[in-house]
Amino acid sequence: MNQSKPRQSVSVLVPVYNEAATLGTVLERLCQLQIIDQVVVVDDGSTDGSADIARDCADDRVQLVQLPANQGKTSAIRAAVQAATGDVLVVQDADLEYDPTELPSIIQPILDNVADVVYGSRFLVRKAARVLYFRHFIGNKILTFLSNLFTNLNMTDVETCYKAFRAPILKHLDLQTRGFGIEIEVTAAVGALPVRVYEVPISYYGRTYADGKKIQFIDGLYALGYIFSCNFRMRFGQAGRSYV
């Protein structure tokens, strides 16, 4: 008699820095998804009460990790990965630029065993995309092109928040970048590993700087440097060609 495989558990990694205005809504939407088994909120030294919102969440799937001071997104994700227990790990920003109700479509290729890594692309629009900064669009295209040049992956959006992984892949990585460098770093790692990579279309509800958008021009310059350093390190250094 054939027995169906047990469902893979899913952990959502939520890095947070001063997102009290939106975090509650993000957690509410995540907790409405039965497919989610764990939500790891990492408060990255917030000063606006974001940690209290996570701490007061009534859903016992929500777990709060607090960093002693603001260290950047890479450090927050690294802490979330350490605390995560799921078979599938997916990143969800706390600013509502990405709709948590679309998470099932992000992780489905992994659950269907056709993918090991899935990126949600803002340029394969599913429903809606807010029209915002042209220079950000061009910058993203340049970074994606250069990243693809090194990784030989035909990605459309390496800077997307929505990235899902089989847990051993992400737990295998020694993340070393700072700030928003994680987007380039994990893409360099994916390009160096024998994994199946998919993209799925997502909606994007971008914020203006007045709304609280945090990424700056300097982050783009750092990303350029990370494209060279991370790809070199991943291909010739610690990342290797396999994962456990």
Short mmCIF file of N, CA and C in Angstrom, two decimals, residues 151 153 186-195 231 233-236 239-242:
data_model
loop_
_atom_site.label_atom_id
_atom_site.label_comp_id
_atom_site.label_asym_id
_atom_site.label_seq_id
_atom_site.Cartn_x
_atom_site.Cartn_y
_atom_site.Cartn_z
N THR A 151 26.76 34.37 -12.44
CA THR A 151 26.15 33.11 -12.01
C THR A 151 25.70 32.24 -13.18
N LEU A 153 22.84 32.42 -14.43
CA LEU A 153 21.41 32.20 -14.21
C LEU A 153 20.64 33.29 -14.94
N VAL A 186 23.17 35.49 -1.55
CA VAL A 186 22.50 34.21 -1.70
C VAL A 186 22.34 33.84 -3.18
N THR A 187 22.21 34.85 -4.05
CA THR A 187 22.11 34.55 -5.47
C THR A 187 23.43 34.00 -6.00
N ALA A 188 24.54 34.55 -5.53
CA ALA A 188 25.86 34.03 -5.90
C ALA A 188 26.00 32.58 -5.42
N ALA A 189 25.50 32.30 -4.22
CA ALA A 189 25.58 30.94 -3.70
C ALA A 189 24.74 29.98 -4.52
N VAL A 190 23.53 30.41 -4.85
CA VAL A 190 22.64 29.57 -5.65
C VAL A 190 23.29 29.24 -6.99
N GLY A 191 23.96 30.24 -7.57
CA GLY A 191 24.61 30.01 -8.85
C GLY A 191 25.76 29.04 -8.77
N ALA A 192 26.34 28.87 -7.59
CA ALA A 192 27.49 27.98 -7.41
C ALA A 192 27.09 26.58 -6.98
N LEU A 193 25.81 26.38 -6.68
CA LEU A 193 25.35 25.08 -6.19
C LEU A 193 24.53 24.34 -7.24
N PRO A 194 24.53 23.02 -7.19
CA PRO A 194 23.75 22.21 -8.14
C PRO A 194 22.28 22.13 -7.72
N VAL A 195 21.58 23.26 -7.83
CA VAL A 195 20.18 23.32 -7.39
C VAL A 195 19.28 23.77 -8.54
N ASN A 231 30.56 36.38 -5.70
CA ASN A 231 30.66 35.34 -6.71
C ASN A 231 32.04 34.68 -6.69
N ARG A 233 33.99 34.40 -4.02
CA ARG A 233 34.07 33.59 -2.80
C ARG A 233 33.23 32.32 -2.91
N MET A 234 32.03 32.44 -3.48
CA MET A 234 31.14 31.29 -3.57
C MET A 234 31.68 30.22 -4.52
N ARG A 235 32.34 30.63 -5.57
CA ARG A 235 32.81 29.67 -6.56
C ARG A 235 34.17 29.07 -6.21
N PHE A 236 34.97 29.83 -5.46
CA PHE A 236 36.33 29.34 -5.18
C PHE A 236 36.62 29.21 -3.69
N ALA A 239 31.72 28.04 -0.22
CA ALA A 239 30.39 27.53 -0.58
C ALA A 239 30.44 26.12 -1.12
N GLY A 240 31.49 25.79 -1.89
CA GLY A 240 31.59 24.44 -2.42
C GLY A 240 30.57 24.17 -3.50
N ARG A 241 30.42 22.92 -3.82
CA ARG A 241 29.53 22.53 -4.91
C ARG A 241 28.37 21.67 -4.44
N SER A 242 28.19 21.54 -3.14
CA SER A 242 27.11 20.70 -2.66
C SER A 242 26.59 21.26 -1.34
#
